mmCIF file of C-alpha atoms in Angstrom:
data_model
loop_
_atom_site.group_PDB
_atom_site.id
_atom_site.type_symbol
_atom_site.label_atom_id
_atom_site.label_comp_id
_atom_site.label_asym_id
_atom_site.label_seq_id
_atom_site.Cartn_x
_atom_site.Cartn_y
_atom_site.Cartn_z
ATOM 1 C CA ASP A 1 7.239 1.550 -23.490
ATOM 2 C CA ALA A 2 4.045 2.852 -21.952
ATOM 3 C CA LYS A 3 4.555 6.022 -19.905
ATOM 4 C CA THR A 4 2.957 7.383 -16.785
ATOM 5 C CA THR A 5 2.151 10.988 -15.881
ATOM 6 C CA GLN A 6 1.977 12.188 -12.273
ATOM 7 C CA PRO A 7 1.795 15.619 -10.645
ATOM 8 C CA ASN A 8 5.190 16.817 -9.490
ATOM 9 C CA SER A 9 4.039 17.535 -5.943
ATOM 10 C CA MET A 10 1.061 17.369 -3.605
ATOM 11 C CA GLU A 11 0.331 18.422 -0.056
ATOM 12 C CA SER A 12 -2.029 16.905 2.446
ATOM 13 C CA ASN A 13 -2.924 17.417 6.078
ATOM 14 C CA GLU A 14 -1.953 14.829 8.603
ATOM 15 C CA GLU A 15 -4.629 12.238 9.414
ATOM 16 C CA GLU A 16 -6.606 13.023 6.266
ATOM 17 C CA PRO A 17 -6.943 10.779 3.195
ATOM 18 C CA VAL A 18 -4.635 11.362 0.242
ATOM 19 C CA HIS A 19 -5.428 10.590 -3.382
ATOM 20 C CA LEU A 20 -2.399 10.392 -5.659
ATOM 21 C CA PRO A 21 -3.354 10.298 -9.367
ATOM 22 C CA CYS A 22 -1.536 8.649 -12.244
ATOM 23 C CA ASN A 23 -2.332 8.735 -15.954
ATOM 24 C CA HIS A 24 -1.201 5.904 -18.226
ATOM 25 C CA SER A 25 -3.193 6.314 -21.424
ATOM 26 C CA THR A 26 -0.942 4.011 -23.508
ATOM 27 C CA ILE A 27 -1.097 1.072 -21.099
ATOM 28 C CA SER A 28 -1.313 -2.337 -22.748
ATOM 29 C CA GLY A 29 -3.584 -5.151 -21.673
ATOM 30 C CA THR A 30 -0.847 -7.096 -19.897
ATOM 31 C CA ASP A 31 0.773 -4.197 -18.036
ATOM 32 C CA TYR A 32 0.455 -4.252 -14.276
ATOM 33 C CA ILE A 33 0.335 -0.952 -12.421
ATOM 34 C CA HIS A 34 2.854 -0.769 -9.598
ATOM 35 C CA TRP A 35 3.319 1.896 -6.957
ATOM 36 C CA TYR A 36 6.529 2.404 -5.037
ATOM 37 C CA ARG A 37 7.531 5.133 -2.660
ATOM 38 C CA GLN A 38 10.880 6.529 -1.645
ATOM 39 C CA LEU A 39 11.326 8.004 1.795
ATOM 40 C CA PRO A 40 14.082 10.612 2.199
ATOM 41 C CA SER A 41 17.577 9.141 1.848
ATOM 42 C CA GLN A 42 16.262 5.597 1.402
ATOM 43 C CA GLY A 43 15.749 3.142 -1.416
ATOM 44 C CA PRO A 44 12.289 2.762 -2.926
ATOM 45 C CA GLU A 45 9.833 0.441 -1.243
ATOM 46 C CA TYR A 46 6.906 -1.433 -2.727
ATOM 47 C CA VAL A 47 3.450 -0.100 -1.926
ATOM 48 C CA ILE A 48 0.891 -1.938 -4.048
ATOM 49 C CA HIS A 49 0.148 -3.261 -7.519
ATOM 50 C CA GLY A 50 -2.893 -4.181 -9.605
ATOM 51 C CA LEU A 51 -4.102 -5.126 -13.053
ATOM 52 C CA THR A 52 -7.817 -4.383 -13.437
ATOM 53 C CA SER A 53 -9.588 -4.589 -10.102
ATOM 54 C CA ASN A 54 -9.183 -2.273 -7.144
ATOM 55 C CA VAL A 55 -6.692 -3.570 -4.589
ATOM 56 C CA ASN A 56 -6.245 -3.038 -0.872
ATOM 57 C CA ASN A 57 -3.383 -3.852 1.457
ATOM 58 C CA ARG A 58 -2.172 -2.681 4.839
ATOM 59 C CA MET A 59 -0.402 0.336 3.369
ATOM 60 C CA ALA A 60 -2.838 1.702 0.802
ATOM 61 C CA SER A 61 -5.583 1.131 -1.740
ATOM 62 C CA LEU A 62 -5.293 1.229 -5.508
ATOM 63 C CA ALA A 63 -8.264 2.335 -7.568
ATOM 64 C CA ILE A 64 -7.991 1.545 -11.281
ATOM 65 C CA ALA A 65 -10.239 3.194 -13.856
ATOM 66 C CA GLU A 66 -12.448 0.909 -15.885
ATOM 67 C CA ASP A 67 -10.564 1.752 -19.101
ATOM 68 C CA ARG A 68 -7.250 1.338 -17.200
ATOM 69 C CA LYS A 69 -5.944 4.646 -18.528
ATOM 70 C CA SER A 70 -5.596 6.073 -15.055
ATOM 71 C CA SER A 71 -5.269 4.953 -11.466
ATOM 72 C CA THR A 72 -5.249 6.492 -8.004
ATOM 73 C CA LEU A 73 -3.233 5.509 -4.970
ATOM 74 C CA ILE A 74 -5.190 6.159 -1.797
ATOM 75 C CA LEU A 75 -3.592 6.604 1.601
ATOM 76 C CA HIS A 76 -6.517 6.430 3.970
ATOM 77 C CA ARG A 77 -5.066 8.410 6.842
ATOM 78 C CA ALA A 78 -1.800 10.147 6.096
ATOM 79 C CA THR A 79 0.884 10.366 8.749
ATOM 80 C CA LEU A 80 4.124 12.319 8.757
ATOM 81 C CA ARG A 81 5.902 9.085 7.925
ATOM 82 C CA ASP A 82 4.075 8.975 4.589
ATOM 83 C CA ALA A 83 5.993 12.011 3.316
ATOM 84 C CA ALA A 84 7.873 10.585 0.334
ATOM 85 C CA VAL A 85 8.132 10.527 -3.440
ATOM 86 C CA TYR A 86 5.501 8.187 -4.878
ATOM 87 C CA TYR A 87 6.163 6.478 -8.178
ATOM 88 C CA CYS A 88 3.489 5.058 -10.443
ATOM 89 C CA ILE A 89 5.118 2.465 -12.692
ATOM 90 C CA LEU A 90 3.949 0.203 -15.478
ATOM 91 C CA ARG A 91 5.636 -3.171 -15.469
ATOM 92 C CA VAL A 92 7.495 -3.850 -18.717
ATOM 93 C CA TRP A 93 7.998 -7.441 -19.728
ATOM 94 C CA VAL A 94 11.488 -8.458 -20.734
ATOM 95 C CA SER A 95 10.284 -10.955 -23.281
ATOM 96 C CA ASN A 96 13.495 -12.871 -23.876
ATOM 97 C CA PHE A 97 13.847 -13.691 -20.205
ATOM 98 C CA GLY A 98 10.156 -13.712 -19.265
ATOM 99 C CA ASN A 99 10.758 -11.342 -16.409
ATOM 100 C CA GLU A 100 10.125 -7.693 -15.785
ATOM 101 C CA LYS A 101 11.814 -4.395 -15.305
ATOM 102 C CA LEU A 102 10.479 -1.243 -13.736
ATOM 103 C CA THR A 103 10.762 2.132 -15.449
ATOM 104 C CA PHE A 104 10.682 4.927 -12.904
ATOM 105 C CA GLY A 105 9.527 8.446 -13.750
ATOM 106 C CA THR A 106 10.041 11.450 -11.489
ATOM 107 C CA GLY A 107 7.066 10.643 -9.260
ATOM 108 C CA THR A 108 4.947 12.830 -6.993
ATOM 109 C CA ARG A 109 6.553 14.415 -3.950
ATOM 110 C CA LEU A 110 3.993 14.191 -1.142
ATOM 111 C CA THR A 111 4.291 16.651 1.730
ATOM 112 C CA ILE A 112 2.291 16.020 4.895
ATOM 113 C CA ILE A 113 1.315 19.090 6.877
ATOM 114 C CA PRO A 114 1.117 18.536 10.649
ATOM 115 C CA ASN B 1 16.810 -11.721 6.940
ATOM 116 C CA ALA B 2 19.089 -8.787 6.227
ATOM 117 C CA GLY B 3 17.289 -8.187 2.926
ATOM 118 C CA VAL B 4 19.334 -6.330 0.310
ATOM 119 C CA THR B 5 22.624 -4.934 1.530
ATOM 120 C CA GLN B 6 24.961 -2.552 -0.268
ATOM 121 C CA THR B 7 28.503 -1.491 0.452
ATOM 122 C CA PRO B 8 29.954 1.037 0.726
ATOM 123 C CA LYS B 9 27.385 3.647 1.776
ATOM 124 C CA PHE B 10 29.527 6.503 0.497
ATOM 125 C CA GLN B 11 32.469 6.652 -1.910
ATOM 126 C CA VAL B 12 34.563 9.398 -3.448
ATOM 127 C CA LEU B 13 36.617 8.569 -6.538
ATOM 128 C CA LYS B 14 38.916 10.483 -8.811
ATOM 129 C CA THR B 15 38.297 10.506 -12.534
ATOM 130 C CA GLY B 16 39.735 7.371 -14.112
ATOM 131 C CA GLN B 17 39.700 5.246 -10.992
ATOM 132 C CA SER B 18 37.859 1.948 -10.934
ATOM 133 C CA MET B 19 35.832 0.413 -8.176
ATOM 134 C CA THR B 20 33.185 -2.190 -7.418
ATOM 135 C CA LEU B 21 29.910 -1.527 -5.679
ATOM 136 C CA GLN B 22 28.776 -4.569 -3.739
ATOM 137 C CA CYS B 23 25.224 -5.862 -3.503
ATOM 138 C CA ALA B 24 24.020 -8.968 -1.696
ATOM 139 C CA GLN B 25 20.643 -10.443 -0.850
ATOM 140 C CA ASP B 26 19.755 -13.317 1.454
ATOM 141 C CA MET B 27 16.229 -13.992 0.179
ATOM 142 C CA ASN B 28 17.208 -16.462 -2.581
ATOM 143 C CA HIS B 29 15.864 -14.085 -5.216
ATOM 144 C CA GLU B 30 16.587 -14.870 -8.836
ATOM 145 C CA TYR B 31 16.182 -11.364 -10.225
ATOM 146 C CA MET B 32 18.652 -8.628 -9.292
ATOM 147 C CA SER B 33 19.220 -5.220 -10.786
ATOM 148 C CA TRP B 34 21.163 -1.999 -10.478
ATOM 149 C CA TYR B 35 19.682 1.488 -10.791
ATOM 150 C CA ARG B 36 21.170 4.951 -10.609
ATOM 151 C CA GLN B 37 19.364 8.027 -9.367
ATOM 152 C CA ASP B 38 20.582 11.482 -10.285
ATOM 153 C CA PRO B 39 19.404 14.534 -8.309
ATOM 154 C CA GLY B 40 15.737 15.310 -8.848
ATOM 155 C CA MET B 41 15.232 12.379 -11.161
ATOM 156 C CA GLY B 42 13.714 8.940 -11.030
ATOM 157 C CA LEU B 43 15.697 5.715 -11.068
ATOM 158 C CA ARG B 44 17.237 4.457 -14.296
ATOM 159 C CA LEU B 45 18.079 0.815 -14.866
ATOM 160 C CA ILE B 46 21.776 0.063 -15.509
ATOM 161 C CA HIS B 47 22.007 -3.740 -15.651
ATOM 162 C CA TYR B 48 19.934 -6.661 -14.480
ATOM 163 C CA SER B 49 20.238 -10.404 -13.962
ATOM 164 C CA VAL B 50 17.657 -13.180 -13.964
ATOM 165 C CA GLY B 51 19.923 -15.731 -12.345
ATOM 166 C CA ALA B 52 23.505 -16.809 -11.808
ATOM 167 C CA GLY B 53 25.454 -16.483 -15.041
ATOM 168 C CA ILE B 54 22.759 -14.453 -16.836
ATOM 169 C CA THR B 55 22.937 -10.679 -17.150
ATOM 170 C CA ASP B 56 21.674 -8.069 -19.580
ATOM 171 C CA GLN B 57 21.836 -4.341 -20.158
ATOM 172 C CA GLY B 58 19.286 -1.886 -18.962
ATOM 173 C CA GLU B 59 18.653 1.705 -19.982
ATOM 174 C CA VAL B 60 22.060 3.234 -19.149
ATOM 175 C CA PRO B 61 24.741 0.495 -19.213
ATOM 176 C CA ASN B 62 27.724 2.387 -20.643
ATOM 177 C CA GLY B 63 30.696 2.565 -18.292
ATOM 178 C CA TYR B 64 29.490 -0.253 -16.069
ATOM 179 C CA ASN B 65 30.068 -3.998 -15.950
ATOM 180 C CA VAL B 66 28.269 -6.685 -13.990
ATOM 181 C CA SER B 67 28.572 -10.396 -13.384
ATOM 182 C CA ARG B 68 26.498 -12.850 -11.391
ATOM 183 C CA SER B 69 28.461 -15.860 -10.202
ATOM 184 C CA THR B 70 26.142 -16.662 -7.288
ATOM 185 C CA THR B 71 22.449 -16.141 -6.554
ATOM 186 C CA GLU B 72 23.281 -13.904 -3.597
ATOM 187 C CA ASP B 73 25.728 -11.400 -5.072
ATOM 188 C CA PHE B 74 25.506 -8.923 -7.932
ATOM 189 C CA PRO B 75 28.476 -6.508 -7.991
ATOM 190 C CA LEU B 76 28.579 -3.418 -10.203
ATOM 191 C CA ARG B 77 31.962 -2.413 -11.576
ATOM 192 C CA LEU B 78 32.894 1.070 -12.709
ATOM 193 C CA LEU B 79 35.752 0.585 -15.153
ATOM 194 C CA SER B 80 37.041 4.161 -15.375
ATOM 195 C CA ALA B 81 35.024 6.571 -13.280
ATOM 196 C CA ALA B 82 33.789 9.814 -14.813
ATOM 197 C CA PRO B 83 32.111 12.843 -13.166
ATOM 198 C CA SER B 84 28.919 11.935 -15.062
ATOM 199 C CA GLN B 85 28.726 8.805 -12.921
ATOM 200 C CA THR B 86 28.239 10.827 -9.769
ATOM 201 C CA SER B 87 24.941 9.494 -8.504
ATOM 202 C CA VAL B 88 23.198 7.361 -5.921
ATOM 203 C CA TYR B 89 23.213 3.693 -6.852
ATOM 204 C CA PHE B 90 20.510 1.278 -5.746
ATOM 205 C CA CYS B 91 20.526 -2.467 -5.981
ATOM 206 C CA ALA B 92 17.234 -4.369 -6.025
ATOM 207 C CA SER B 93 16.105 -7.975 -6.008
ATOM 208 C CA SER B 94 12.877 -9.876 -6.515
ATOM 209 C CA TYR B 95 11.425 -13.374 -6.844
ATOM 210 C CA ARG B 96 10.828 -14.745 -10.276
ATOM 211 C CA VAL B 97 7.378 -16.177 -9.660
ATOM 212 C CA GLY B 98 4.765 -15.662 -12.348
ATOM 213 C CA GLY B 99 6.097 -12.229 -13.195
ATOM 214 C CA ILE B 100 4.334 -10.367 -10.378
ATOM 215 C CA ASN B 101 7.363 -9.383 -8.424
ATOM 216 C CA GLU B 102 7.711 -6.965 -5.562
ATOM 217 C CA GLN B 103 11.210 -5.556 -5.789
ATOM 218 C CA PHE B 104 13.232 -5.040 -2.634
ATOM 219 C CA PHE B 105 15.741 -2.199 -2.713
ATOM 220 C CA GLY B 106 18.944 -1.713 -0.802
ATOM 221 C CA PRO B 107 19.782 1.510 1.068
ATOM 222 C CA GLY B 108 21.947 2.861 -1.738
ATOM 223 C CA THR B 109 25.561 3.889 -2.336
ATOM 224 C CA ARG B 110 26.253 7.581 -2.793
ATOM 225 C CA LEU B 111 29.131 7.963 -5.264
ATOM 226 C CA THR B 112 30.972 11.170 -6.045
ATOM 227 C CA VAL B 113 33.486 11.301 -8.883
ATOM 228 C CA LEU B 114 35.833 14.277 -8.832
#
């Protein structure tokens, strides 16, 4: 399975943009890039996903490198509520069932400084 | 919608005891899965199901059984609890539409095996 590499931790000031990097040099052409985050003492929650083009939604933006070997999750204006562990995940197809499973790494722990 | 619900929130077992962790979703999702999260680590997939009557093993299935008799419910059974199964358990569900599935996670069950 293709793997992802993320920094263990990052800090950012409140109300400033945050760029969370992810390397996935062995990504295959059909792998989607998913981002989830896990707030303290909660289950993970979906943030965003993409394949080749940059993506925006109400929570964040996803910038994908042209060669798809890396991506960056962008939080445009961090708040204290954004303090969480952020997981960059490549979707793995479960070919016999035609569905998918997510393989979580250890993620990046984001600390927001007031 | 209640989303994904899990019971109990906390459980303490003695080695050798058995128990069932409950998971239910009210979103008519086909895909359901169980993960465990050990301290300081990412989530690891235990078992998953793509519909009623269909289950398969994930990354760490030993010591756990699952069944899926209805779309809504996906219980996880610990046959003979061991201290190594002390962990936080998360249930997740998602649509099965074209393979681009946002997964919804429950709040987790914190299990301690003495």
